[in-house]
Coordinates of C-alpha atoms and ligand atoms in Angstrom, one line a residue:
M1 CA -44.1 -18.1 30.6
A2 CA -40.8 -19.7 29.0
E3 CA -38.8 -17.0 27.3
E4 CA -38.9 -17.2 23.4
V5 CA -35.8 -17.9 21.7
F6 CA -35.0 -17.6 18.1
V7 CA -31.9 -18.9 16.5
S8 CA -31.2 -17.5 13.0
P9 CA -30.9 -20.3 10.2
R10 CA -27.7 -21.5 8.9
K11 CA -28.2 -21.7 5.2
A12 CA -27.4 -19.7 1.9
G13 CA -30.2 -17.3 2.4
R14 CA -32.2 -15.0 0.2
I15 CA -32.5 -11.4 1.0
A16 CA -34.6 -8.5 0.2
V17 CA -33.2 -5.0 0.5
F18 CA -35.7 -2.2 1.3
L19 CA -34.3 1.4 0.6
S20 CA -35.5 5.0 -0.1
G21 CA -32.3 6.6 -1.2
R22 CA -28.6 6.5 -2.1
G23 CA -28.1 2.9 -1.1
S24 CA -24.9 2.7 0.1
N25 CA -25.7 0.1 3.0
F26 CA -27.0 -2.1 0.3
R27 CA -23.9 -1.7 -2.1
A28 CA -22.0 -2.6 1.1
I29 CA -24.1 -5.9 2.0
H30 CA -24.1 -6.8 -1.8
D31 CA -20.4 -6.2 -2.1
A32 CA -20.0 -8.6 0.8
I33 CA -22.1 -11.4 -0.7
L34 CA -19.9 -11.0 -4.3
E35 CA -16.7 -11.1 -2.1
G36 CA -18.0 -14.2 -0.8
K37 CA -18.1 -13.0 3.2
I38 CA -21.8 -13.7 3.2
C39 CA -23.4 -16.9 2.3
A40 CA -26.7 -15.2 0.8
S41 CA -28.1 -13.8 -2.4
V42 CA -30.0 -10.6 -3.0
A43 CA -33.4 -11.7 -4.4
L44 CA -34.9 -8.3 -4.5
V45 CA -34.3 -4.7 -4.0
F46 CA -37.5 -2.7 -3.2
S47 CA -38.4 0.9 -2.7
N48 CA -41.2 3.1 -2.0
V49 CA -39.2 5.8 -4.1
E50 CA -39.1 5.4 -7.9
T51 CA -36.1 7.6 -8.4
A52 CA -34.1 6.4 -5.4
P53 CA -30.4 6.0 -6.6
G54 CA -30.0 2.7 -4.6
L55 CA -32.7 1.1 -6.9
L56 CA -30.7 2.3 -10.2
A57 CA -27.6 0.9 -8.5
A58 CA -29.3 -2.5 -8.1
R59 CA -30.5 -2.7 -11.6
E60 CA -26.8 -2.0 -12.8
R61 CA -25.8 -4.9 -10.9
G62 CA -28.5 -7.0 -12.6
L63 CA -30.6 -7.6 -9.4
E64 CA -34.3 -7.5 -9.4
T65 CA -35.9 -4.5 -8.3
L66 CA -39.6 -3.5 -7.6
Y67 CA -40.9 0.2 -7.0
L68 CA -44.3 0.2 -5.4
N69 CA -46.2 3.6 -5.5
P70 CA -47.6 4.4 -1.9
K71 CA -50.0 6.7 -3.5
L72 CA -51.9 3.4 -5.2
F73 CA -52.6 2.2 -1.9
P74 CA -55.6 3.4 0.3
D75 CA -53.6 3.2 3.7
R76 CA -50.1 1.8 5.0
E77 CA -51.4 -1.5 5.8
G78 CA -52.5 -1.9 2.2
Y79 CA -49.2 -1.1 1.0
D80 CA -47.3 -3.3 3.6
K81 CA -49.4 -6.3 2.8
E82 CA -48.7 -6.0 -1.0
A83 CA -44.9 -5.5 -0.1
V84 CA -45.2 -8.6 2.1
R85 CA -46.8 -10.6 -0.6
Q86 CA -43.9 -9.5 -3.2
V87 CA -41.4 -10.4 -0.7
R88 CA -43.0 -13.7 0.3
K89 CA -43.3 -14.5 -3.4
R90 CA -39.6 -14.4 -3.7
D91 CA -38.9 -16.8 -1.0
V92 CA -36.9 -14.4 1.1
D93 CA -35.4 -15.1 4.4
L94 CA -34.3 -11.8 5.6
V95 CA -35.3 -8.4 4.9
C96 CA -32.8 -5.8 5.4
L97 CA -33.8 -2.3 5.8
A98 CA -31.1 -0.1 4.4
G99 CA -32.2 3.6 4.6
Y100 CA -36.0 2.7 4.1
M101 CA -37.4 6.3 5.2
R102 CA -40.9 4.6 5.6
I103 CA -42.5 3.5 9.0
L104 CA -43.4 -0.1 8.8
T105 CA -47.0 -1.2 10.2
P106 CA -47.3 -3.6 13.0
Y107 CA -48.6 -6.3 10.2
F108 CA -45.2 -6.2 8.5
C109 CA -43.3 -6.3 11.6
R110 CA -45.1 -9.6 13.1
E111 CA -44.8 -11.0 9.6
F112 CA -41.1 -10.5 9.7
K113 CA -40.3 -11.0 13.2
H114 CA -36.7 -12.0 13.8
H115 CA -36.4 -11.7 10.0
C116 CA -36.0 -8.0 9.1
L117 CA -33.0 -6.2 10.4
N118 CA -32.6 -2.4 10.3
I119 CA -29.4 0.1 10.5
H120 CA -29.7 3.2 12.3
P121 CA -27.1 6.2 12.6
A122 CA -27.0 6.7 16.4
L123 CA -26.2 4.4 19.4
L124 CA -30.1 3.2 20.2
P125 CA -32.0 3.5 22.3
S126 CA -30.6 7.2 22.3
F127 CA -31.6 9.3 19.1
P128 CA -34.3 7.3 17.6
G129 CA -36.2 9.0 14.7
L130 CA -34.9 11.3 12.1
H131 CA -32.0 14.0 11.9
V132 CA -30.3 11.9 14.5
Q133 CA -26.6 13.0 13.8
Q134 CA -27.7 16.7 14.3
K135 CA -29.6 15.7 17.7
A136 CA -26.4 13.9 19.0
I137 CA -24.4 16.9 18.3
D138 CA -26.9 19.4 19.9
W139 CA -27.4 17.2 23.1
G140 CA -23.4 17.3 23.4
V141 CA -22.9 13.6 23.6
K142 CA -19.1 12.6 23.1
F143 CA -19.9 9.4 21.2
S144 CA -22.5 8.7 18.7
G145 CA -22.5 5.7 16.3
A146 CA -24.4 2.9 14.2
T147 CA -26.7 0.2 15.5
V148 CA -28.2 -2.8 13.7
H149 CA -31.1 -4.3 15.3
F150 CA -33.9 -6.5 14.7
V151 CA -37.1 -4.6 13.7
S152 CA -40.0 -4.8 16.1
E153 CA -43.2 -3.0 16.2
D154 CA -41.7 0.0 18.4
V155 CA -39.7 2.0 15.9
D156 CA -36.0 1.7 16.4
M157 CA -36.4 -0.2 19.6
G158 CA -35.8 -3.9 18.5
P159 CA -33.1 -6.1 19.8
I160 CA -29.8 -4.9 19.0
V161 CA -27.2 -7.2 17.2
I162 CA -24.3 -4.9 16.5
Q163 CA -23.2 -1.4 17.7
A164 CA -20.1 0.6 16.7
A165 CA -19.5 4.1 18.5
V166 CA -17.6 7.0 17.0
P167 CA -16.4 9.9 18.6
V168 CA -18.3 13.4 18.3
L169 CA -15.8 16.1 17.5
Q170 CA -16.0 19.6 18.6
D171 CA -15.8 20.9 15.1
D172 CA -18.5 18.0 13.6
T173 CA -21.4 19.3 11.5
E174 CA -24.3 16.8 10.8
H175 CA -22.7 15.7 7.7
S176 CA -19.1 15.1 8.8
L177 CA -20.4 13.0 11.9
A178 CA -22.8 11.3 9.6
D179 CA -19.9 10.3 7.2
R180 CA -18.0 8.9 10.1
I181 CA -20.8 7.0 11.4
L182 CA -21.6 5.7 7.7
V183 CA -17.9 4.1 7.5
E184 CA -18.8 2.1 10.7
E185 CA -22.4 1.3 9.2
H186 CA -20.7 -0.3 6.1
R187 CA -18.5 -2.4 8.3
I188 CA -21.4 -3.5 10.8
Y189 CA -24.3 -4.2 8.6
P190 CA -22.6 -6.8 6.1
E191 CA -21.3 -8.5 9.5
A192 CA -24.7 -8.6 11.1
V193 CA -26.1 -10.3 8.0
R194 CA -23.2 -12.9 7.7
L195 CA -23.9 -13.5 11.2
F196 CA -27.4 -14.3 10.6
F197 CA -26.7 -16.9 8.0
D198 CA -24.2 -18.4 9.8
G199 CA -26.8 -19.5 12.1
R200 CA -25.0 -17.7 14.9
L201 CA -27.6 -15.1 16.0
E202 CA -29.7 -15.8 19.2
V203 CA -32.4 -13.8 20.4
R204 CA -33.7 -14.2 23.9
G205 CA -36.2 -11.5 24.7
R206 CA -34.5 -8.1 24.3
R207 CA -30.8 -9.7 24.0
V208 CA -29.1 -10.9 21.0
F209 CA -26.3 -13.3 21.6
I210 CA -23.7 -14.3 19.0
R211 CA -23.0 -17.9 19.2
E212 CA -19.5 -19.4 18.6
A213 CA -18.8 -20.6 15.2
Ligands
GAR1 C1 -28.2 5.5 6.7 O1 -27.3 6.3 7.3 C2 -29.0 4.8 7.5 O2 -28.4 4.5 8.6 C3 -30.0 5.7 7.7 O3 -30.3 6.2 6.5 C4 -29.1 6.2 5.6 C5 -29.1 5.6 4.4 O4 -28.0 5.7 3.6 N1 -31.3 5.3 8.2 C6 -32.0 5.9 8.9 O5 -32.1 6.9 9.5 C7 -33.4 4.8 9.5 N2 -33.8 5.4 10.6 P1 -27.7 4.6 2.4 O6 -29.2 4.8 1.6 O7 -26.5 5.4 1.6 O8 -27.7 3.3 2.9

């Protein structure tokens, strides 16, 4: 069977950001848009947490926000179906997971195949899951970092777009390492979104190629 090839669209796209907390990656992406570095707009900021500071930040920036209460749905698939419906209604081209702490169903992942990015605070495929800065310290790795990847049905395992490495220092705590990684997250996530809407991301199987401008 011929290998499936996806090339990201070159257009002024519409983004939905999904977050559950602080929202610093959301702000980094939105700042890059406001600075004219990314040709896109934020059509929706979505959360499963009503009090997420990132939602408040989005409202303060005049963006449309939506909180969906997971308790109102019988199961995760029902929740994700409504989330997909809300995103589709707004004609969104790319979903950016930015600290969205809810595992997506296969349904959601299929609906947005090649149209959903995630940021993870480790060098995947090492340390998927949660508390990964502490896991990196405990394992004794000398470098950790951040990964932007396309979302696939296997959690934290989709095709990698950009990674950035940071050293793990001898006196690092979970927090000091997380802070150092976050600086890189704020650099590479907007960059990945920019490349997406510049039509420069080409996905061939597991590999993502960055096309010449
Ligand atoms: C970021 O460090 C992000 O990489 C991580 O949550 C934090 C969200 O921060 N995401 C994950 O761990 C997903 N597995 P933010 O709300 O300030 O962007």
